[in-house]
CSV table of C-alpha atoms in Angstrom, one decimal:
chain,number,residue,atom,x,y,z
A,1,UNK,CA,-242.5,-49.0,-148.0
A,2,UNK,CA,-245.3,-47.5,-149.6
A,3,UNK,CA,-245.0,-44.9,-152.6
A,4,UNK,CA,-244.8,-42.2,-150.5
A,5,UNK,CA,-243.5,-42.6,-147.7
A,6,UNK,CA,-241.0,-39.9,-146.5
A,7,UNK,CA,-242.9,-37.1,-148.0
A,8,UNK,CA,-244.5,-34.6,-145.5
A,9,UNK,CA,-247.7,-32.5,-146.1
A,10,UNK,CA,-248.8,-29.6,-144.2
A,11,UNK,CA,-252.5,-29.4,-144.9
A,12,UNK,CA,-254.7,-26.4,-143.7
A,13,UNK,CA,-257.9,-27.7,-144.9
A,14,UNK,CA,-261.7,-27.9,-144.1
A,15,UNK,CA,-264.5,-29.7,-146.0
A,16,UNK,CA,-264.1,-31.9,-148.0
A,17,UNK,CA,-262.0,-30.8,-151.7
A,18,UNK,CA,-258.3,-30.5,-150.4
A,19,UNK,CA,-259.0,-33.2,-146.8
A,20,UNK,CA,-259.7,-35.6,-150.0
A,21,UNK,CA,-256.8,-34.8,-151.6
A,22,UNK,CA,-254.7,-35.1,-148.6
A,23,UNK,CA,-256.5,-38.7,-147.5
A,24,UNK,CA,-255.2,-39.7,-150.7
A,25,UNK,CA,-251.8,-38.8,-150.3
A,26,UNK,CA,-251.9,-40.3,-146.6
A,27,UNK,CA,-253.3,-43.4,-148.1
A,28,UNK,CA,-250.2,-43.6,-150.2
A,29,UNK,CA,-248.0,-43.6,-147.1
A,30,UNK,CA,-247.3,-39.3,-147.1
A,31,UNK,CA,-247.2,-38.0,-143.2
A,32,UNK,CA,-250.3,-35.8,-143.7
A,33,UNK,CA,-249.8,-32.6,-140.8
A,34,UNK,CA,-253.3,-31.7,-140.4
A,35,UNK,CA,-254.1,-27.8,-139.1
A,36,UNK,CA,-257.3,-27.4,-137.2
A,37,UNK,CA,-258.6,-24.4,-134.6
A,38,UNK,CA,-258.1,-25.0,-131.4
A,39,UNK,CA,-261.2,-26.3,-129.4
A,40,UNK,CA,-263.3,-26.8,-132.4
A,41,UNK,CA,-261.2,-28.3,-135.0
A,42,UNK,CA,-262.1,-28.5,-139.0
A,43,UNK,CA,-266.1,-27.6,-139.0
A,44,UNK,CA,-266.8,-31.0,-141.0
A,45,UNK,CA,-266.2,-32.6,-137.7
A,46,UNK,CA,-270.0,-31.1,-136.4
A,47,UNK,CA,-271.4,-31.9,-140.0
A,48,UNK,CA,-273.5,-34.9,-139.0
A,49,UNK,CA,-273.2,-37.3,-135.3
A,50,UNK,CA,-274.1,-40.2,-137.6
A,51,UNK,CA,-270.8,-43.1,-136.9
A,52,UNK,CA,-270.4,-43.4,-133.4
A,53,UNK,CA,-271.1,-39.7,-132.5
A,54,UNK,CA,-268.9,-38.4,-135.2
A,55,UNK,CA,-269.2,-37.0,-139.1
A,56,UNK,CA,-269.9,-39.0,-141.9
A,57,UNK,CA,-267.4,-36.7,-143.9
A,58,UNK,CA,-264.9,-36.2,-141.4
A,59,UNK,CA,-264.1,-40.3,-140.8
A,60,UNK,CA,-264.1,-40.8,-144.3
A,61,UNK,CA,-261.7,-37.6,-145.3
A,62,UNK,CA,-259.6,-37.8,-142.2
A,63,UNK,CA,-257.9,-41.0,-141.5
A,64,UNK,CA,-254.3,-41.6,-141.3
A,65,UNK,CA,-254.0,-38.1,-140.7
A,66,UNK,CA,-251.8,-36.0,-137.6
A,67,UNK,CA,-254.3,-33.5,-135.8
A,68,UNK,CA,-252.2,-30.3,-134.7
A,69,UNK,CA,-254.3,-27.4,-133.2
A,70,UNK,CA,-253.1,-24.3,-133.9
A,71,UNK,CA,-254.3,-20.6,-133.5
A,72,UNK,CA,-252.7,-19.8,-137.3
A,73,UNK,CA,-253.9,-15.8,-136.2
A,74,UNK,CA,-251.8,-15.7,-133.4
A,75,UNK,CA,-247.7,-14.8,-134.1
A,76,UNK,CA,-247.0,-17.1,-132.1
A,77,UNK,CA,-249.3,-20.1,-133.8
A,78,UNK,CA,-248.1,-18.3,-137.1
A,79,UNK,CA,-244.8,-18.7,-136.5
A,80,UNK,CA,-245.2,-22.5,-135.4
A,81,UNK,CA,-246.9,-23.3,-138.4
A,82,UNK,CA,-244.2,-21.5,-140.8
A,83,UNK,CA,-241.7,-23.9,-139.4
A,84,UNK,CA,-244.5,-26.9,-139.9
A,85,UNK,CA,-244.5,-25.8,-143.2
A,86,UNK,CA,-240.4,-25.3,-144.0
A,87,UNK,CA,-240.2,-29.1,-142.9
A,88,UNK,CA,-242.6,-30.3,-145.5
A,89,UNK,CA,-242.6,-31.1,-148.8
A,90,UNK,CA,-246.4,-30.2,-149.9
A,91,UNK,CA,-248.8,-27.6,-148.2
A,92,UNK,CA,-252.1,-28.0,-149.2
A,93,UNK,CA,-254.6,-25.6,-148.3
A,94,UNK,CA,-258.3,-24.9,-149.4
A,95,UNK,CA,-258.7,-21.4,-146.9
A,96,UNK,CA,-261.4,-18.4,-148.2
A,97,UNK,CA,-259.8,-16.6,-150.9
A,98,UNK,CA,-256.7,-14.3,-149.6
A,99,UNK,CA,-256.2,-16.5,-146.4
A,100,UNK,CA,-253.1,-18.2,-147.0
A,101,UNK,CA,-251.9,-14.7,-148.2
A,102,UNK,CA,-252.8,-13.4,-145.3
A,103,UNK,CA,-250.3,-15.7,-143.3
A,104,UNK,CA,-247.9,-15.3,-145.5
A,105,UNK,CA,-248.2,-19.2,-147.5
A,106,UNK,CA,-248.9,-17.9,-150.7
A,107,UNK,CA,-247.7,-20.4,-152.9
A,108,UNK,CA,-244.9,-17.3,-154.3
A,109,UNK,CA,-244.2,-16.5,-150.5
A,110,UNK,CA,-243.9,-20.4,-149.6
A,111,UNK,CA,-241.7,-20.8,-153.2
A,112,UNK,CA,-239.5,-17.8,-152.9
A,113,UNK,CA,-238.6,-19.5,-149.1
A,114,UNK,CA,-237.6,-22.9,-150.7
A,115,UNK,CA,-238.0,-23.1,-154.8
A,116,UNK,CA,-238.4,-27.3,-153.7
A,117,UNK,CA,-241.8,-27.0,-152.3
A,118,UNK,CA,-244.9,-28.2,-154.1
A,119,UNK,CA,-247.9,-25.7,-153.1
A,120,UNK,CA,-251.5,-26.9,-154.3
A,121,UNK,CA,-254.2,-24.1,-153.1
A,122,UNK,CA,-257.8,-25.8,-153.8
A,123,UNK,CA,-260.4,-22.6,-154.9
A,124,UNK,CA,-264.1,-22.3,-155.6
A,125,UNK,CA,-263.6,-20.1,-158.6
A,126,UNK,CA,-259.6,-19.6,-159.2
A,127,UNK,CA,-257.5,-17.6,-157.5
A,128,UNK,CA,-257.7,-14.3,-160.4
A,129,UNK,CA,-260.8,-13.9,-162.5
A,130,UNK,CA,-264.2,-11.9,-161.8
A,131,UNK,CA,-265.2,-14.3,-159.1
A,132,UNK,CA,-262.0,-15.5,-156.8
A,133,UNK,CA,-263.3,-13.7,-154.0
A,134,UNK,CA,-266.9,-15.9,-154.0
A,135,UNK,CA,-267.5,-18.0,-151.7
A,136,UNK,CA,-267.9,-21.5,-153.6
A,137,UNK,CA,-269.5,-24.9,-151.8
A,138,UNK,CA,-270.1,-28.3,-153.8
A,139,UNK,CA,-273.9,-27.4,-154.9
A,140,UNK,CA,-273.0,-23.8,-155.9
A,141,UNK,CA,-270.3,-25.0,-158.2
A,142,UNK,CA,-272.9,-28.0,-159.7
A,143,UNK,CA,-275.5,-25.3,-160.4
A,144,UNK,CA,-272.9,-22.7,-161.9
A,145,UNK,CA,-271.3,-25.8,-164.1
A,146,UNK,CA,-275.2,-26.7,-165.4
A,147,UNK,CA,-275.4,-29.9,-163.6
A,148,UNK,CA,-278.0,-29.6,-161.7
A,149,UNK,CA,-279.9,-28.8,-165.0
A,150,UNK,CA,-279.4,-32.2,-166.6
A,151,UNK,CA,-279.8,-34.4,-163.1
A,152,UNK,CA,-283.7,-35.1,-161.7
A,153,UNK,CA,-286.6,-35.9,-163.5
A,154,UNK,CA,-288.1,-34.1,-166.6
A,155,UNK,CA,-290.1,-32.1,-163.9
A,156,UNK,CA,-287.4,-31.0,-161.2
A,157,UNK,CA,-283.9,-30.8,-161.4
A,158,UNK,CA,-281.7,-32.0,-158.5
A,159,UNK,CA,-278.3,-31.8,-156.9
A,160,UNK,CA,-276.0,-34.8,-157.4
A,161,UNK,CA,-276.4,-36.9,-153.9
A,162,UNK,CA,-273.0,-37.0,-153.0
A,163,UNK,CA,-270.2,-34.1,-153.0
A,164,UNK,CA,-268.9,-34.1,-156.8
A,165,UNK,CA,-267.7,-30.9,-157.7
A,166,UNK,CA,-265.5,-31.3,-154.1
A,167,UNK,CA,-264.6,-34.8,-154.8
A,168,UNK,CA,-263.3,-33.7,-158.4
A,169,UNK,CA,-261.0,-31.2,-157.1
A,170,UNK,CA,-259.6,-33.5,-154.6
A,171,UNK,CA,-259.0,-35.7,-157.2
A,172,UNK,CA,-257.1,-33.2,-159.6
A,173,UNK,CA,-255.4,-31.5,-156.8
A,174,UNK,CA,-254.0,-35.2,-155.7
A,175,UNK,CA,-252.9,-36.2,-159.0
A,176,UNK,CA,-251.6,-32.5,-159.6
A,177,UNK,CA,-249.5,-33.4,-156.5
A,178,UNK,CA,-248.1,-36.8,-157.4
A,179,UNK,CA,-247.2,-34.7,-160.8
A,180,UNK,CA,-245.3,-32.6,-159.3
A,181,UNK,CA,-243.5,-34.7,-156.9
A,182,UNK,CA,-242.5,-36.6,-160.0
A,183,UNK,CA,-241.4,-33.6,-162.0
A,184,UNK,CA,-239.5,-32.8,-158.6
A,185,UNK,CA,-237.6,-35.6,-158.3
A,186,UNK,CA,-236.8,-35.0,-162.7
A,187,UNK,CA,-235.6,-31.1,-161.7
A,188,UNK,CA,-235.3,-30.6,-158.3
A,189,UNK,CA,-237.8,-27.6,-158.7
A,190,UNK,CA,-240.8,-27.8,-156.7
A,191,UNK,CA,-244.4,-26.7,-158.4
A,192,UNK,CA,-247.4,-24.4,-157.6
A,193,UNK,CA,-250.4,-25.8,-158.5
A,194,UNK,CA,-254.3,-24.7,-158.0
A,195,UNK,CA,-258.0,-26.9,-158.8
A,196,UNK,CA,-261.4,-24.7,-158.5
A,197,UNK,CA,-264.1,-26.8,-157.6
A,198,UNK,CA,-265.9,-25.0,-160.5
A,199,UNK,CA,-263.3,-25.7,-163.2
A,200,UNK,CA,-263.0,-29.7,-161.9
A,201,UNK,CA,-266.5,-29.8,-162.5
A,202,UNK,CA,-266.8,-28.0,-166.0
A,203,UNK,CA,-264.0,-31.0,-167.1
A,204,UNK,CA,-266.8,-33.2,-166.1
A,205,UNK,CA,-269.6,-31.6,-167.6
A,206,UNK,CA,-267.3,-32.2,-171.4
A,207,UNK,CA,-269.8,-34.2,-172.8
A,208,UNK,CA,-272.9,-32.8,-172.6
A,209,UNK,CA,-271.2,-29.2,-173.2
A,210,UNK,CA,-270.0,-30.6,-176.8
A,211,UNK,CA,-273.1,-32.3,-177.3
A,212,UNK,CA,-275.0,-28.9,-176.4
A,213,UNK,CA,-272.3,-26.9,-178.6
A,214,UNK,CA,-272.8,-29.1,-181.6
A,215,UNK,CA,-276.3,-29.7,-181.7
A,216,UNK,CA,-278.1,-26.2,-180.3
A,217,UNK,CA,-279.6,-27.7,-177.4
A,218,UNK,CA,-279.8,-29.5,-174.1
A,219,UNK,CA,-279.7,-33.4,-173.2
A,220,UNK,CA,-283.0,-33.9,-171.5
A,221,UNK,CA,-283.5,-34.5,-167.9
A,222,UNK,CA,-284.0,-38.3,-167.8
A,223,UNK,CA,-284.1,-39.5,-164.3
A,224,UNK,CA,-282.0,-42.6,-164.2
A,225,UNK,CA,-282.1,-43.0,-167.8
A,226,UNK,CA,-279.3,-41.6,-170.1
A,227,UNK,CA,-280.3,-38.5,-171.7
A,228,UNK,CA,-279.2,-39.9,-175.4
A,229,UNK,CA,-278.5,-43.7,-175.3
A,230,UNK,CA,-281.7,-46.2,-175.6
A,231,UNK,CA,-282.3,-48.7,-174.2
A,232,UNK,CA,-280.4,-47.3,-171.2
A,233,UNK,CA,-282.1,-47.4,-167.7
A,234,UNK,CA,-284.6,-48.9,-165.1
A,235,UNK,CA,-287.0,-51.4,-166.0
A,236,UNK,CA,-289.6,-52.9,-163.6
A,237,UNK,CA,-289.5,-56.5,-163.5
A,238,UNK,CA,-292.8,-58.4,-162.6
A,239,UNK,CA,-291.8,-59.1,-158.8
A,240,UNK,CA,-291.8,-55.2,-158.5
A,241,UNK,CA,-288.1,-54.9,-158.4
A,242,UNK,CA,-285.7,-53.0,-160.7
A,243,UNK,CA,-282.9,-54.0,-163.3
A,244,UNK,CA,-281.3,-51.3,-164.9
A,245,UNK,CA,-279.8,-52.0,-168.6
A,246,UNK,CA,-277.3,-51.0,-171.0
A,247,UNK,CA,-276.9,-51.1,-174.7
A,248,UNK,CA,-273.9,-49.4,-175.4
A,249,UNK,CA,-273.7,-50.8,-179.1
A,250,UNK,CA,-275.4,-52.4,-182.2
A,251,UNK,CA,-274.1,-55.9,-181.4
A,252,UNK,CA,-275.4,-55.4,-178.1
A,253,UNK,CA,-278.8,-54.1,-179.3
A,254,UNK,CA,-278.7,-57.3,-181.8
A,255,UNK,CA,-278.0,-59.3,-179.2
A,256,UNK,CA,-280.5,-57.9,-176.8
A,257,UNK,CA,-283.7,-58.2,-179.5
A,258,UNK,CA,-282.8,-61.8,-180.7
A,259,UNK,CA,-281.8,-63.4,-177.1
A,260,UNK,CA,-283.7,-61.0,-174.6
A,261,UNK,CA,-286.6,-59.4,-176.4
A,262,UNK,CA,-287.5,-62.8,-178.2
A,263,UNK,CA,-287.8,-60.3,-180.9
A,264,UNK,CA,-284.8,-60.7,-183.6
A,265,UNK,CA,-286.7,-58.2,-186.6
A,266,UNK,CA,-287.0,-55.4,-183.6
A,267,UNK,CA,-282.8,-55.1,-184.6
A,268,UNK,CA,-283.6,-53.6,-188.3
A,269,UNK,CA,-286.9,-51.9,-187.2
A,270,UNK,CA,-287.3,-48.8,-189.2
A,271,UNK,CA,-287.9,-46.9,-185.9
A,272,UNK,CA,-285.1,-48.7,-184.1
A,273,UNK,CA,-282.0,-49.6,-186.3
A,274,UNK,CA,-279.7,-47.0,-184.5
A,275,UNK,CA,-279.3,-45.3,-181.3
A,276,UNK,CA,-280.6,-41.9,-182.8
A,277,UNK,CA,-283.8,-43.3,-183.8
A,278,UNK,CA,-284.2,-45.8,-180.4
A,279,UNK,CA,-283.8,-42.2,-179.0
A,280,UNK,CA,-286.4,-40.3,-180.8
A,281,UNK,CA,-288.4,-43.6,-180.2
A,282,UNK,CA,-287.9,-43.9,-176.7
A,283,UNK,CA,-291.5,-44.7,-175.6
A,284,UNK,CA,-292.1,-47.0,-178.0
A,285,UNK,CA,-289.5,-49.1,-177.3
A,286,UNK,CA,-289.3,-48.7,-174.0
A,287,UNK,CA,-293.1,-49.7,-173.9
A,288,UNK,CA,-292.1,-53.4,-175.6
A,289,UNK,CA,-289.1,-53.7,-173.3
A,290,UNK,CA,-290.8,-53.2,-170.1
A,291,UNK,CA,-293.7,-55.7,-171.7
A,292,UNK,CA,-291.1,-58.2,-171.2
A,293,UNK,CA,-289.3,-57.4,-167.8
A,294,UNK,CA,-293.0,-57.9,-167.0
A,295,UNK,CA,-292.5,-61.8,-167.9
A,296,UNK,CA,-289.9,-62.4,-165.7
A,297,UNK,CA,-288.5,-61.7,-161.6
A,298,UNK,CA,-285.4,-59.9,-161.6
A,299,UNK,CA,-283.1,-62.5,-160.8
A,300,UNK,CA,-284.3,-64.4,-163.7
A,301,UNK,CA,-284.5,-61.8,-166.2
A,302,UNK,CA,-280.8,-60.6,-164.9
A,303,UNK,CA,-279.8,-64.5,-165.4
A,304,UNK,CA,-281.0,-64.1,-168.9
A,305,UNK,CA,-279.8,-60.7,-169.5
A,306,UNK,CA,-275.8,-61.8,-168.4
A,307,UNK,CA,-276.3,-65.1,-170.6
A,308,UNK,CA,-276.7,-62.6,-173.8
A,309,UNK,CA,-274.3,-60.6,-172.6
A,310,UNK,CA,-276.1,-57.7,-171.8
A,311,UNK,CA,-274.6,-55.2,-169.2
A,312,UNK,CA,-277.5,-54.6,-166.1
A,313,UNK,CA,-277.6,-53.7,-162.5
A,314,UNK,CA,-279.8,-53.7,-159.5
A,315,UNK,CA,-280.8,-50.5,-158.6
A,316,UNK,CA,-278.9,-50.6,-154.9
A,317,UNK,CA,-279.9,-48.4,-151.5
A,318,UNK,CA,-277.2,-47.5,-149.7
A,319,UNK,CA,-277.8,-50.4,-147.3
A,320,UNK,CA,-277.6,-53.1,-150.3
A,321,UNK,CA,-274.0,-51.3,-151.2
A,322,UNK,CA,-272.9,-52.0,-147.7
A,323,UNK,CA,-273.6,-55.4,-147.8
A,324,UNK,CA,-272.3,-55.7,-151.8
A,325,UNK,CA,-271.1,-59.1,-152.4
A,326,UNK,CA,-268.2,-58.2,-154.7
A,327,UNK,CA,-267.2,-55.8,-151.7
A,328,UNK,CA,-267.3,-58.8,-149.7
A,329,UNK,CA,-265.9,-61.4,-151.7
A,330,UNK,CA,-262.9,-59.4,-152.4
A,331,UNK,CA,-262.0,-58.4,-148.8
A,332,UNK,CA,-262.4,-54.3,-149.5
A,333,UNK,CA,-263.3,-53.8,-146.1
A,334,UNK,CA,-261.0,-53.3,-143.4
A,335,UNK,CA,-261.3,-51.4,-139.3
A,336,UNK,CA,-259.8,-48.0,-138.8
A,337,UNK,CA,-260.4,-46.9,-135.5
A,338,UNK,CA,-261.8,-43.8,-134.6
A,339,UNK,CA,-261.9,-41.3,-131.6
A,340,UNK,CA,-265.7,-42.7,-131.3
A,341,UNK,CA,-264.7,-46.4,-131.5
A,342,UNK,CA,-263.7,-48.8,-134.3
A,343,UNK,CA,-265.4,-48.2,-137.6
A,344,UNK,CA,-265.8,-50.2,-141.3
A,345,UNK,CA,-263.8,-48.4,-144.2
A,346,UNK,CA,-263.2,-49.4,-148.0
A,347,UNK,CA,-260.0,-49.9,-148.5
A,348,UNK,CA,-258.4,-47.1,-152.1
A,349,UNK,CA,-259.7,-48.2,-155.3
A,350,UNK,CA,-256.0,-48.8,-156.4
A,351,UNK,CA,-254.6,-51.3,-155.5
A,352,UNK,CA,-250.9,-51.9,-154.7
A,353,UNK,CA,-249.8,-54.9,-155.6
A,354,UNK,CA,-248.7,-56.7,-152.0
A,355,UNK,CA,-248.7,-53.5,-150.3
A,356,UNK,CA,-251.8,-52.5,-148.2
A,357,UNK,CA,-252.4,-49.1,-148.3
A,358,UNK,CA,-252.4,-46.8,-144.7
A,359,UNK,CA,-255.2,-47.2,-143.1
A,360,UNK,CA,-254.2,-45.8,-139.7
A,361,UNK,CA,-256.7,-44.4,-137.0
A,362,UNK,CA,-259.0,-41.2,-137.7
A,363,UNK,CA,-257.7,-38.4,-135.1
A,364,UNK,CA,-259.1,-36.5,-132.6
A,365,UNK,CA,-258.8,-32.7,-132.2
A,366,UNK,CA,-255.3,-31.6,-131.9
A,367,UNK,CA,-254.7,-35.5,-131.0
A,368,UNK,CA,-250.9,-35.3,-132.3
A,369,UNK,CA,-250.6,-31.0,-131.2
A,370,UNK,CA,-247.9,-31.9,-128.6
A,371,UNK,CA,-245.9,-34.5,-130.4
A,372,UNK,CA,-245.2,-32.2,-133.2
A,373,UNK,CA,-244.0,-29.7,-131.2
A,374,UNK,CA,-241.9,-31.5,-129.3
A,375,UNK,CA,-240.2,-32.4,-132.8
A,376,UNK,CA,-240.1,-28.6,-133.3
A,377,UNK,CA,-237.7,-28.7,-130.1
A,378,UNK,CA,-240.3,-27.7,-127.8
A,379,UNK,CA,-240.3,-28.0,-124.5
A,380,UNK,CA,-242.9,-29.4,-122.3
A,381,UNK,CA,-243.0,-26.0,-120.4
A,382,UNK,CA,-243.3,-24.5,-123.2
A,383,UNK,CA,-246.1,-26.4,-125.2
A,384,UNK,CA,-248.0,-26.3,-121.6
A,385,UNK,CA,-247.9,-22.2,-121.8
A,386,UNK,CA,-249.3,-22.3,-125.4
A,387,UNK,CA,-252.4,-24.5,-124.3
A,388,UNK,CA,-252.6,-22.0,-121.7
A,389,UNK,CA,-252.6,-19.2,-123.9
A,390,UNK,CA,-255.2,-21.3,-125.7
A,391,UNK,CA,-252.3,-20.6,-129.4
A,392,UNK,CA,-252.5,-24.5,-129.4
């Protein structure tokens, strides 16, 4: 019995934002009713042919999930997926701005219906304001929020390498959605809820916006180091190879010059005694710490680093994550199969106790189409005349 189990969501989705969010809720143990065209299915399915013919995104966003095709234009695909929707508990649905309206699920149409049903709608912009009819996609929303401005080097700025403004509203509009489910079960009233992928995002970008607010002006562009704590990024050791470090205190930084630096009176240096003024003295220091990576392989200098208790990485390709020992050693992989064959997934990040979370097959296009229907008391003459009429 997982958390959510016997909770039903009717998601009419595409991407990435709201199929996160409903991956989530699946992963939880919710029976997640996915909508997709007919023929084509959601378009992150033709994104990339990378995992056995298939889409990176669409294997990772889209397990444990029920395909049902549906022409939602149609009356008769319209009407279908009104009844989809008055058997759930959640609809979920990330459509251009004044689609759902348009087929009559606005989150007042679905509410004035039933008053119990939790409605998230996942936007670019909001749903009101000067720019809810914009079209919004992940890097849009990171250049609009003034992220894109703080990542790269001091000569370029650069997009964020993975899909964060879409992964931040997936990850409101899920919690927003276990909210409500809770308030439900408190009132009996149901909720309706929206998440912009610009407005996720500007939650994210809190820090440097204060730090821009209060001082008058940008964090630098610092590549992988951070824009305003020092010592804080990669250093070379002198096999060639990185380790990135972290002082995230003056304990640390005491630690770091005495054990690490073989340097104890580096701690009160006039040009060093605080973060501020390691900051405004970043070459210099950075100049005597890389002096002593040079001294040292990697391994050995991380040996050293962990024995003074100083936080510091390897900087990892994609391929060293996938082999990652602590991903390993703790058993976070597990095999989902796919409509291209089985495939490796991470298990949720939570973790449940004794329970293991649902991690059931990815689907194909309108895989599950006639089994739902049949639920809806259709007939097999029936469903066969609305593949015919190409509705399903």
């Amino acid at each position: 019995m997982l958390p959510l189990t016997g909770i039903t969501v009717v998601a009419l989705e595409h991407a990435v934002a709201a199929p996160f969010a409903t991956r989530q809720l699946a992963d939880l143990g919710a029976r997640v009713i996915k909508i997709e065209r007919p023929g084509s299915g959601d378009f992150a399915r033709r994104y990339d042919e990378s995992i056995n013919g298939q889409s990176s995104y669409f294997v990772w966003l889209n397990r444990s999930k029920e395909s049902v095709t549906l022409d939602v234009k149609s009356p008769r695909g319209r009407e279908i997926l009104h009844e989809l929707v008055g058997r759930s508990d959640v609809l979920v649905q990330n459509l251009g701005p004044g689609a759902a309206d348009r087929l009559g699920l606005s989150a007042a149409a679905v509410r004035a219906r039933d008053p119990r049903k939790i409605v998230l709608g996942i936007t670019g912009w909001g749903s009101d304001g000067p720019w809810a009819g914009r079209k919004a996609y992940d890097l849009l929303a990171q250049c609009e929020a003034g992220l894109v401005s703080l990542t790269g080097s001091a000569d370029e700025p650069a997009r964020v390498g993975i899909s964060v403004a879409d992964i931040a509203a997936g990850m409101y509009g899920f919690s927003a959605v276990l909210a409500a489910l809770y308030q439900r079960r408190l009132t009996g009233e149901g909720a309706t809820l929206e998440v912009s992928l610009f407005e996720a995002l500007a939650e994210w970008m809190g820090q440097p916006a204060y730090y821009t607010a209060g001082s008058g002006r940008q964090q630098p562009r610092a590549g992988a180091r951070h824009a305003t704590i020092a010592p804080y990024g990669p250093f070379t050791a002198g096999d060639g190879r990185t380790v990135l470090i972290s002082i995230q205190n003056e304990t640390e930084w005491v630690r770091f010059c005495a054990e690490f630096l073989g340097a104890p009176e580096l701690a009160t240096d006039p040009r060093f005694a605080t973060n501020t003024l390691r900051v405004a003295n970043r070459d210099a220091l950075e100049a005597i710490v890389d002096a002593r990576f040079a001294a040292f392989g990697a391994a050995e200098a991380s040996a050293l680093l962990d024995r003074a208790g100083i936080a510091n990485a390897g900087v990892n390709t994609v391929g060293d994550f996938l082999d990652h020992p602590v991903l390993r050693e703790r058993k976070r992989w597990r095999d989902v199969d796919t409509p291209g064959g089985a495939i490796r997934a991470l298990l949720p990040p939570i973790s449940l106790g004794d329970e293991e979370p649902r991690m059931d097959p990815v689907p194909a296009v309108g895989e599950h189409t006639a089994a739902v229907l049949a639920e809806l008391g259709r007939s097999p003459g029936e469903i066969a005349c609305l593949a015919d009429e190409k509705i399903i």
